[in-house]
Amino acid sequence: MCGIVGAVAQRNIVSVLIEGLRRLEYRGYDSCGVAVLDARGPTRARSVERVADLEGQVRDGNLEGVTGIAHTRWATHGAPVTDNAHPIFSRDALALVHNGIIENYEGLREMLRGKGYEFISQTDTEVIAHLIHSLYRGDLFAAVRAAVAQLHGAYAIAVLHKDQPHTVVGARQGSPLVVGLGEGENFLASDALALAGSTERFIFLEEGDVCELSLDGVRIADRQGEAAQREVRQVAAYGGAVELGPYRHFMQKEIFEQPRAITDTIAQTDAFDASIFGEGAGQVFADIDSLLILACGTSYYSGLTAKYWLESLARIPTQVEIASEYRYRESVPNPKSLVVVISQSGETADTLAALKHAQGLGHKHTLAICNVGTSAMVRQTELSFLTHAGREIGVASTKAFTTQLVALFTLAATLAKLRGRLNDEQEADYLKQLRHLPAALNSVLALEPQIIAWSEEFSRKEHALFLGRGMHYPIALEGALKLKEISYIHAEAYPAGELKHGPLALVTEAMPVVTVAPNDALLEKLKSNIQEVRARGGQLYVFADADTKIVNGEGLHVIRMPEHYGLLSPILHVVPLQLLAYHTACARGTDVDKPRNLAKSVTVE
Ligand code: F6R
């Protein structure tokens, strides 16, 4: 999704800005741009192609400057054309980049037209540029503070003005923005990752903050306009760019990294001890009587899976809700409920807003399960568990999902132990299973050649059904999501028992039905569902545990999984579905790591 980089220095800053954009590229964008200040005012280059094209333009045009801002745009208002690409100018005096959505832009645009401002783009961003310009009286910091007070919606912005050649002003509300501190130079970015190589000292701006970067310092005002001191954090973990190695795509690499990612995630777990979730977790866990899980997309499906573990192992009532729905409905808060937000990025706008909404309703206990330790979600919650999946570049989430599942299983087992429902022997057994999981995953990954053979068939289909039962139903949902995201094949998932209540009408020879078949208590029921599909000429593609006795037959294609893995089985069963989606997408020739219309970190509503 959109990315911001800004810098004030005494050296030509263009390469820092371009490198910053390159580091944010994996998040998805459809245009990009950069602007620097020189004696005449801001000059810019913009492209509706990749950052590499922008870099070429910058080189050819000899764009140079010591103060600049840059942007990758993921279109919301207005098509991805050059006029809508950022930086957006106001009267050739001011340049601005913006992440987020301004909800009251139409009213502001009318007001600004009344003042004689001409609108060139279709963006909501242009109103911010003109608004700040209209309020500018020689102090950009003051003009930005006055302007943001009139904005409704979510934004992170970076602005420069020709009359202040060594100043970049930033502001944030509902969209992340960090300041990077250098020696005699300072930076701004929507993600600290963009500034790797330039600094390791960061200030994570808070909601409502406005900041002014100059050569020798940074000043920050809070929402009330009061001078604010913010903690400076040392973040060294942003190293170099992630390499693809022998893999064709980052998604494939990340699928194969899952054994390693899970090893890292469980490294901190010698026992199911509340302290893994942060200081004071023991007290919080003793206080609560239920869980409310809030998340989006794949992270939501990990929450749905966890509900089965939390209710069966820990016997704790668990509600799982899509964050974008929860934040806007009237719910009945329970202050004794632990609110758990699950997010790979920790910056997803809907999940963050749902968290704040829950806190506003009086939920005082909150826990983030997240892959980014410095993210807004981790900073905003009382407790946290970091998944240690490592950076996930592919837009379609894979290793983040399986490590979330490991985190959530750990949570369920910890709560079960605290509630007297897990004895020492069971604890030792679950810990052993967790430690064996990476090896078990490796044997599932070894099924890749068989899955590639299936993917050829799938690549010629336009629709697919996914079936699962019990805690493997969310795995079927995740399999369908993966397939549609990257191969653009329409896919839907159902709990297998629902088939005859409607979706069976869709089953014909042309409809592949992917079935997740673990050897659990629901196996016999699932076998009946399989027969229902076969009887209608449907083509079944079944991932069956070794001991299920489901074998190849007419209309029945089986890939044999290892032996049933008990409660942790969903973590194994999702992997062949990831591989099926991946290889089907490859066979269709789609842009696997950057599927159309999607972005890695959804920082707008
Ligand atoms: C799907 C996918 C998305 C994300 C969702 C939430 O492959 O990646 O559905 O899971 O956008 O993102 P996070 O986990 O960053 O909150």
XYZ file of C-alpha atoms and ligand atoms in Angstrom:
621
model
C 0.000 0.000 0.000
C 1.084 3.654 -0.093
C 4.528 4.485 1.234
C 6.198 7.738 2.287
C 9.862 8.696 2.498
C 11.200 12.168 3.288
C 14.589 13.648 4.112
C 16.374 16.871 5.036
C 20.164 16.734 4.633
C 23.246 18.558 3.437
C 23.889 16.028 0.680
C 21.919 15.117 -2.404
C 19.093 13.054 -0.930
C 17.537 11.597 -4.067
C 19.240 8.192 -3.805
C 18.050 7.844 -0.173
C 14.492 8.611 -1.279
C 14.579 6.150 -4.179
C 16.155 3.434 -2.034
C 13.430 4.032 0.572
C 10.742 3.574 -2.083
C 12.440 0.420 -3.286
C 12.276 -1.014 0.224
C 8.537 -0.292 0.352
C 7.842 -1.662 -3.132
C 6.812 -5.118 -1.947
C 3.780 -3.628 -0.235
C 2.126 -3.006 -3.571
C 1.648 0.272 -5.468
C 0.543 1.464 -8.844
C 2.461 4.729 -9.241
C 5.348 6.486 -7.561
C 7.036 9.846 -7.409
C 9.678 12.028 -5.842
C 10.041 15.806 -5.324
C 13.028 17.859 -4.212
C 13.417 21.527 -3.434
C 15.774 23.746 -5.344
C 16.114 27.493 -5.635
C 13.032 27.751 -7.885
C 10.774 25.587 -5.747
C 9.793 21.941 -5.807
C 10.647 19.798 -8.835
C 9.259 16.318 -9.268
C 9.356 13.112 -11.274
C 6.428 10.679 -11.326
C 5.839 7.295 -12.877
C 2.969 4.880 -13.335
C 5.506 2.106 -13.712
C 7.975 0.707 -11.214
C 10.400 2.546 -8.935
C 13.179 1.504 -11.371
C 11.480 3.629 -14.038
C 11.258 6.572 -11.644
C 14.950 6.170 -10.900
C 15.690 6.338 -14.626
C 13.671 9.557 -14.955
C 15.466 11.080 -11.985
C 18.838 10.208 -13.498
C 17.937 11.463 -16.955
C 16.465 14.658 -15.564
C 19.392 15.262 -13.154
C 16.950 15.684 -10.298
C 18.975 16.652 -7.234
C 18.242 18.281 -3.906
C 19.030 18.270 -0.209
C 15.376 18.281 0.885
C 12.818 15.924 -0.585
C 9.811 13.670 -0.289
C 8.836 10.526 -2.173
C 5.849 8.213 -2.437
C 4.463 4.922 -3.687
C 0.727 5.228 -4.337
C -1.951 2.557 -4.192
C -4.906 4.240 -5.861
C -8.026 4.946 -3.829
C -9.409 8.242 -5.218
C -8.616 8.542 -8.906
C -7.004 6.102 -11.331
C -3.284 5.297 -11.232
C -2.296 7.957 -13.792
C 0.541 10.462 -13.602
C -1.675 13.408 -12.622
C -2.851 11.494 -9.565
C 0.610 10.267 -8.554
C 2.223 11.972 -5.594
C 3.937 14.328 -4.788
C 0.977 16.614 -5.421
C 1.802 20.314 -5.818
C -0.060 23.402 -4.779
C 0.682 26.422 -6.982
C 4.240 25.209 -7.589
C 5.146 26.328 -4.074
C 4.266 23.327 -1.964
C 4.670 19.572 -2.488
C 2.879 16.901 -0.505
C 2.634 13.108 -0.256
C -0.180 11.365 1.570
C -1.139 7.891 2.776
C -4.733 7.321 3.830
C -8.147 8.644 2.891
C -9.649 12.069 3.582
C -13.356 11.609 4.141
C -14.428 15.265 3.986
C -12.431 16.078 0.851
C -15.462 17.030 -1.232
C -16.534 19.835 1.117
C -12.952 21.069 1.441
C -12.503 21.001 -2.347
C -15.545 23.218 -2.830
C -14.299 25.616 -0.181
C -10.834 25.757 -1.787
C -12.277 26.192 -5.302
C -14.116 29.167 -3.861
C -10.711 30.573 -2.909
C -9.464 30.153 -6.458
C -7.538 26.888 -6.196
C -7.532 24.813 -9.351
C -7.721 21.021 -8.985
C -5.675 19.018 -11.435
C -5.923 15.510 -9.976
C -8.873 13.350 -8.920
C -7.228 12.655 -5.573
C -8.441 13.487 -2.097
C -4.787 14.384 -1.427
C -4.906 17.554 -3.499
C -7.249 19.194 -0.978
C -4.610 18.755 1.727
C -1.944 20.400 -0.439
C -4.124 23.399 -1.285
C -5.479 23.649 2.259
C -1.974 23.874 3.741
C -0.976 26.322 1.011
C -3.995 28.497 1.811
C -3.070 28.556 5.498
C 0.672 29.177 4.973
C 1.904 32.444 6.503
C 5.646 31.787 6.543
C 5.536 28.838 8.975
C 4.888 25.414 7.424
C 4.657 23.671 10.815
C 1.864 26.041 11.881
C 0.078 25.745 8.528
C 0.088 21.945 8.704
C -1.232 22.000 12.286
C -4.050 24.316 11.253
C -4.845 22.217 8.164
C -4.950 18.798 9.833
C -7.423 20.167 12.355
C -9.864 20.418 9.426
C -9.289 16.902 8.057
C -11.539 13.935 8.762
C -10.223 10.499 7.975
C -6.853 8.796 8.041
C -3.603 10.316 6.939
C 0.130 10.331 7.144
C 1.605 13.230 5.200
C 4.963 14.772 4.382
C 5.116 18.327 3.035
C 7.677 20.810 1.798
C 7.450 24.477 0.851
C 9.738 26.486 -1.399
C 10.204 29.230 1.215
C 11.595 26.758 3.778
C 14.332 24.951 1.857
C 15.584 22.865 4.798
C 12.298 21.740 6.290
C 10.003 18.741 5.895
C 6.811 18.693 7.936
C 4.925 15.471 8.664
C 1.669 14.604 10.398
C -0.166 11.415 11.199
C -3.630 10.291 12.178
C -4.682 6.690 11.628
C -1.723 5.936 9.328
C 1.818 5.194 10.531
C 4.695 7.679 10.287
C 8.158 7.474 11.837
C 10.966 9.971 12.163
C 14.509 8.694 11.549
C 17.241 10.631 13.334
C 20.608 11.120 11.638
C 23.712 13.253 12.206
C 23.033 16.663 10.656
C 20.189 15.092 8.658
C 16.758 13.727 9.485
C 14.252 11.479 7.791
C 10.596 10.625 7.697
C 8.914 7.410 6.518
C 5.711 5.458 6.773
C 7.786 2.450 7.860
C 11.191 2.366 9.546
C 12.165 -0.307 7.031
C 12.347 2.373 4.329
C 15.214 4.065 6.187
C 17.407 1.015 6.758
C 20.948 2.012 5.976
C 20.290 5.673 6.796
C 19.612 5.406 10.531
C 18.759 3.029 13.350
C 17.283 5.697 15.662
C 13.563 6.216 15.305
C 10.690 8.130 16.837
C 7.348 6.427 16.241
C 4.923 9.326 16.011
C 1.686 9.091 17.949
C -1.828 9.722 16.691
C -2.395 13.424 16.054
C 1.321 14.308 16.076
C 2.751 16.931 13.725
C 6.540 17.028 13.302
C 9.021 19.388 11.721
C 12.322 18.043 10.466
C 15.269 20.363 9.997
C 18.978 19.697 9.554
C 19.770 19.818 13.237
C 16.663 18.488 14.893
C 13.040 17.526 15.042
C 10.188 19.197 16.864
C 6.877 17.523 17.548
C 3.510 18.900 18.578
C 0.733 16.679 19.866
C -2.911 16.859 18.850
C -3.487 19.806 21.188
C -0.577 21.698 19.658
C 1.589 21.233 22.772
C 5.290 20.484 22.328
C 5.701 16.726 22.785
C 8.682 14.584 23.788
C 8.653 11.151 22.194
C 10.862 8.207 23.013
C 13.780 7.595 20.666
C 14.067 3.883 19.884
C 17.077 2.027 18.608
C 15.897 -0.401 15.927
C 18.726 -2.390 14.405
C 16.688 -5.218 12.996
C 16.007 -3.677 9.629
C 19.132 -5.054 7.890
C 19.423 -5.332 4.171
C 16.915 -6.165 1.498
C 15.555 -9.712 1.595
C 17.055 -11.952 -1.088
C 15.024 -14.354 -3.191
C 17.693 -17.063 -3.196
C 16.898 -20.143 -5.294
C 13.141 -19.490 -5.340
C 11.026 -18.158 -8.193
C 8.914 -15.895 -6.001
C 8.932 -14.592 -2.442
C 5.694 -16.474 -1.799
C 7.380 -19.772 -2.627
C 10.372 -18.839 -0.490
C 8.090 -17.926 2.402
C 6.126 -21.174 2.126
C 9.386 -23.076 2.379
C 10.590 -20.894 5.258
C 7.760 -22.071 7.483
C 9.714 -24.750 9.368
C 12.373 -22.147 10.206
C 9.797 -19.464 11.071
C 7.997 -21.826 13.452
C 11.279 -22.851 15.064
C 11.962 -19.155 15.755
C 8.437 -18.561 17.035
C 8.580 -21.390 19.561
C 12.167 -20.645 20.617
C 10.815 -18.569 23.504
C 8.461 -21.331 24.720
C 10.005 -23.772 27.226
C 6.722 -24.075 29.075
C 3.236 -22.652 28.631
C 3.966 -19.754 30.895
C 1.912 -16.543 30.869
C 5.096 -14.463 30.940
C 5.628 -15.281 27.227
C 2.837 -12.774 26.549
C 4.421 -9.945 28.523
C 4.707 -8.564 31.985
C 1.523 -8.874 33.990
C 0.014 -11.453 31.651
C -0.516 -13.927 34.501
C -2.733 -11.423 36.315
C -4.597 -10.479 33.148
C -5.215 -14.132 32.232
C -6.518 -14.811 35.740
C -8.908 -11.846 35.446
C -10.583 -12.699 32.141
C -13.630 -14.825 31.454
C -13.635 -14.783 27.629
C -11.768 -13.737 24.507
C -12.708 -11.389 21.700
C -10.475 -11.904 18.661
C -10.376 -9.129 16.031
C -8.533 -9.404 12.730
C -8.838 -9.214 8.936
C -8.299 -11.640 6.058
C -5.849 -14.437 6.678
C -5.261 -13.230 10.232
C -9.007 -13.544 10.837
C -8.843 -17.170 9.698
C -6.080 -17.873 12.200
C -8.422 -16.443 14.845
C -11.251 -18.698 13.639
C -8.978 -21.743 13.964
C -7.885 -20.651 17.421
C -11.473 -20.532 18.623
C -11.551 -24.341 18.388
C -8.391 -24.631 20.493
C -9.395 -22.005 23.033
C -12.803 -23.487 23.623
C -11.763 -27.169 23.621
C -8.444 -26.902 25.447
C -8.921 -23.922 27.764
C -12.749 -24.025 27.863
C -12.799 -20.249 27.523
C -15.637 -18.699 25.463
C -14.155 -17.086 22.362
C -15.722 -14.744 19.864
C -13.935 -14.044 16.579
C -14.930 -11.033 14.541
C -13.828 -9.327 11.343
C -12.314 -6.066 12.519
C -13.977 -3.891 9.873
C -17.393 -5.158 10.987
C -16.769 -4.945 14.721
C -15.612 -1.340 14.613
C -18.920 -0.146 13.167
C -21.489 -2.264 14.946
C -23.059 -1.781 18.331
C -21.609 -4.562 20.432
C -22.025 -5.417 24.077
C -18.638 -4.874 25.739
C -17.449 -7.212 28.431
C -14.603 -5.656 30.436
C -13.577 -9.158 31.550
C -12.945 -10.205 27.978
C -9.398 -10.192 26.620
C -9.307 -8.444 23.254
C -6.823 -10.216 20.972
C -5.806 -8.472 17.755
C -3.992 -10.615 15.195
C -1.996 -8.975 12.449
C 1.083 -9.728 10.415
C 1.904 -6.060 9.891
C 0.455 -4.598 13.066
C -0.620 -1.591 10.989
C -3.857 -2.788 9.347
C -6.177 0.213 9.594
C -9.351 -1.771 10.294
C -7.771 -3.908 13.011
C -6.146 -0.899 14.648
C -9.429 0.999 14.599
C -11.269 -2.045 16.006
C -8.726 -2.239 18.822
C -9.203 1.422 19.659
C -12.963 1.000 19.434
C -12.820 -1.923 21.885
C -10.621 0.096 24.243
C -13.054 3.003 23.959
C -15.876 0.674 24.973
C -14.048 -0.167 28.189
C -12.105 -3.304 27.243
C -9.001 -2.844 29.317
C -7.167 -6.089 28.607
C -5.610 -6.316 25.159
C -3.114 -8.614 23.473
C -1.484 -8.272 20.036
C -0.251 -11.288 18.088
C 1.942 -9.648 15.557
C 4.970 -10.069 13.335
C 6.349 -6.527 13.714
C 7.600 -5.563 17.157
C 7.611 -1.828 16.480
C 4.132 -1.713 14.966
C 1.280 0.462 16.155
C -0.688 -2.567 17.339
C 2.085 -3.823 19.595
C 2.540 -0.323 20.978
C -1.178 0.051 21.579
C -1.801 -3.189 23.494
C -1.115 -4.213 27.055
C 0.345 -7.612 26.103
C 1.951 -8.953 22.971
C 3.376 -12.048 21.361
C 5.752 -11.635 18.413
C 5.523 -14.332 15.796
C 9.141 -14.075 14.489
C 8.126 -15.152 10.994
C 10.673 -12.745 9.537
C 9.750 -10.209 6.907
C 6.958 -11.413 4.636
C 7.277 -9.906 1.173
C 4.686 -11.843 -0.856
C 1.327 -10.085 -0.618
C -0.394 -13.407 0.073
C 0.337 -14.296 3.664
C 1.824 -17.752 4.346
C 4.453 -18.005 7.064
C 2.754 -15.200 8.991
C -0.389 -17.365 9.132
C 1.255 -20.551 10.379
C 3.275 -18.672 12.998
C 0.091 -16.916 14.139
C -1.449 -20.361 14.577
C 1.526 -21.429 16.681
C 1.151 -18.293 18.810
C -2.565 -18.897 19.254
C -2.095 -22.542 20.147
C 0.454 -21.416 22.740
C -2.135 -18.977 24.088
C -4.780 -21.703 24.301
C -2.407 -24.096 26.068
C -1.255 -21.363 28.472
C -4.831 -20.473 29.398
C -5.676 -24.166 29.722
C -2.785 -24.649 32.139
C -3.772 -21.618 34.217
C -7.333 -22.876 34.380
C -6.229 -26.309 35.591
C -7.065 -28.062 32.341
C -3.586 -29.101 31.300
C -1.532 -31.411 33.472
C 2.263 -31.703 33.346
C 2.148 -34.718 31.068
C -0.161 -33.030 28.561
C 1.954 -29.885 28.676
C 5.105 -31.899 27.911
C 3.267 -33.675 25.112
C 2.074 -30.450 23.431
C 5.515 -28.893 23.763
C 6.985 -31.967 22.106
C 4.458 -31.746 19.276
C 5.281 -28.064 18.757
C 8.993 -28.851 18.586
C 8.372 -31.641 16.096
C 6.195 -29.395 13.928
C 9.051 -28.018 11.729
C 10.067 -31.589 10.799
C 6.443 -32.536 10.109
C 6.104 -29.438 7.901
C 9.157 -30.477 5.926
C 7.490 -33.750 5.042
C 4.409 -31.829 3.844
C 6.596 -29.504 1.761
C 8.041 -32.604 0.109
C 4.607 -33.130 -1.492
C 5.264 -30.191 -3.832
C 5.782 -32.293 -7.020
C 2.402 -33.995 -6.598
C 0.747 -30.634 -6.019
C 2.393 -29.183 -9.131
C 0.782 -32.033 -11.114
C -2.658 -30.987 -9.800
C -2.044 -27.304 -10.393
C -1.920 -27.783 -14.173
C -5.499 -29.049 -13.994
C -6.570 -26.216 -11.686
C -5.054 -23.528 -13.863
C -7.704 -24.281 -16.520
C -10.618 -23.828 -14.090
C -12.518 -20.656 -13.295
C -14.175 -21.807 -10.064
C -13.280 -24.045 -7.140
C -14.923 -25.173 -3.922
C -13.012 -25.873 -0.716
C -14.406 -28.066 2.048
C -13.273 -28.665 5.615
C -14.900 -29.526 8.913
C -14.323 -28.402 12.490
C -11.017 -26.644 13.014
C -10.120 -27.410 9.398
C -13.008 -25.328 8.086
C -10.998 -22.099 8.581
C -8.160 -23.875 6.761
C -10.492 -24.438 3.804
C -11.369 -20.724 3.956
C -7.694 -19.834 3.916
C -7.049 -22.214 0.991
C -9.833 -20.567 -1.013
C -8.543 -17.088 -0.172
C -5.014 -17.996 -1.292
C -6.274 -19.416 -4.585
C -8.447 -16.423 -5.465
C -5.874 -13.822 -4.411
C -3.050 -14.968 -6.599
C -4.577 -17.099 -9.389
C -7.792 -15.017 -9.751
C -9.831 -18.235 -9.814
C -13.130 -17.750 -8.043
C -13.028 -19.940 -4.938
C -15.379 -20.440 -2.024
C -15.072 -22.485 1.136
C -17.749 -24.247 3.140
C -17.907 -26.417 6.194
C -18.503 -29.758 4.430
C -21.751 -30.328 6.334
C -23.220 -27.228 4.667
C -22.883 -28.663 1.156
C -26.378 -29.991 0.851
C -27.799 -26.744 2.210
C -26.920 -24.952 -0.998
C -23.487 -25.177 -2.596
C -24.082 -28.744 -3.847
C -26.072 -27.079 -6.627
C -22.780 -25.813 -8.043
C -21.136 -29.212 -8.268
C -20.562 -30.458 -11.805
C -17.637 -32.114 -13.570
C -16.187 -28.680 -14.172
C -16.014 -27.816 -10.480
C -12.939 -29.022 -8.581
C -13.755 -29.618 -4.928
C -10.690 -29.386 -2.700
C -11.186 -31.245 0.556
C -9.163 -31.077 3.742
C -9.413 -34.563 5.258
C -7.657 -35.045 8.576
C -8.159 -38.255 10.480
C -10.170 -36.678 13.260
C -13.518 -37.300 14.917
C -15.357 -35.855 11.915
C -13.722 -38.114 9.325
C -16.687 -40.433 8.788
C -18.998 -37.425 8.337
C -16.540 -35.947 5.870
C -16.415 -39.192 3.917
C -20.198 -38.972 3.490
C -19.804 -35.412 2.194
C -17.205 -36.682 -0.282
C -19.699 -39.265 -1.538
C -22.324 -36.543 -1.990
C -19.948 -34.762 -4.364
C -18.920 -37.933 -6.227
C -22.539 -38.923 -6.759
C -23.018 -35.632 -8.655
C -20.005 -36.127 -10.913
C -17.863 -33.610 -8.987
C -14.075 -33.858 -9.126
C -12.597 -34.210 -5.639
C -9.038 -33.244 -4.776
C -8.441 -34.514 -1.265
C -5.551 -33.882 1.098
C -6.016 -36.911 3.328
C -4.074 -37.956 6.407
C -2.121 -41.207 5.976
C -4.508 -43.227 8.109
C -7.836 -42.083 6.605
C -8.142 -44.894 4.036
C -9.345 -42.392 1.428
C -7.857 -43.658 -1.843
C -7.749 -42.589 -5.480
C -10.797 -43.561 -7.514
C -13.037 -42.193 -10.213
C -13.509 -38.494 -9.597
C -11.387 -38.813 -6.474
C -7.793 -37.598 -6.475
C -5.877 -38.025 -3.241
C -2.613 -36.625 -1.950
C -1.519 -38.436 1.141
C -0.493 -36.272 4.107
C 1.590 -37.557 7.050
C -0.172 -39.183 9.971
C -2.777 -37.151 11.779
C -1.159 -34.454 13.894
C -3.846 -34.002 16.537
C -4.811 -30.476 17.536
C -1.951 -28.976 15.524
C -3.164 -30.586 12.306
C -4.501 -27.298 10.780
C -0.919 -25.977 10.687
C 0.090 -28.896 8.464
C -3.031 -28.946 6.333
C -2.808 -25.332 5.224
C 0.594 -25.858 3.591
C -0.521 -27.968 0.585
C -3.293 -25.428 -0.018
C -0.682 -22.643 -0.122
C 1.352 -24.696 -2.595
C -1.692 -25.468 -4.721
C -2.570 -21.766 -4.965
C 1.043 -20.850 -5.671
C 1.610 -23.367 -8.475
C -1.809 -22.748 -10.013
C -0.997 -19.022 -10.143
C 2.393 -19.783 -11.694
C 0.723 -21.958 -14.315
C -1.625 -19.061 -15.125
C 1.280 -16.636 -15.288
C 0.004 -14.104 -12.756
C 2.180 -11.701 -10.764
C 2.277 -13.998 -7.726
C 4.028 -11.703 -5.253
C 2.062 -8.625 -6.240
C -1.435 -9.748 -7.237
C -3.573 -7.150 -8.948
C -5.438 -4.633 -6.779
C -3.952 -5.947 -3.532
C -1.432 -4.449 -1.146
C 0.687 -5.967 1.572
C -0.205 -3.720 4.433
C -3.708 -2.292 4.281
C -3.226 1.007 6.050
C -6.414 2.573 4.701
C -9.942 1.611 5.516
C -4.142 -12.592 2.562
C -3.610 -11.506 3.359
C -4.579 -10.541 3.935
C -4.111 -10.094 5.314
C -5.027 -8.996 5.855
C -4.636 -8.589 7.264
O -3.132 -13.415 2.068
O -2.423 -11.375 3.522
O -5.865 -11.065 3.972
O -4.119 -11.196 6.174
O -4.947 -7.882 5.007
O -3.320 -8.147 7.300
P -2.509 -8.119 8.649
O -2.289 -9.513 9.085
O -1.219 -7.400 8.322
O -3.349 -7.350 9.633
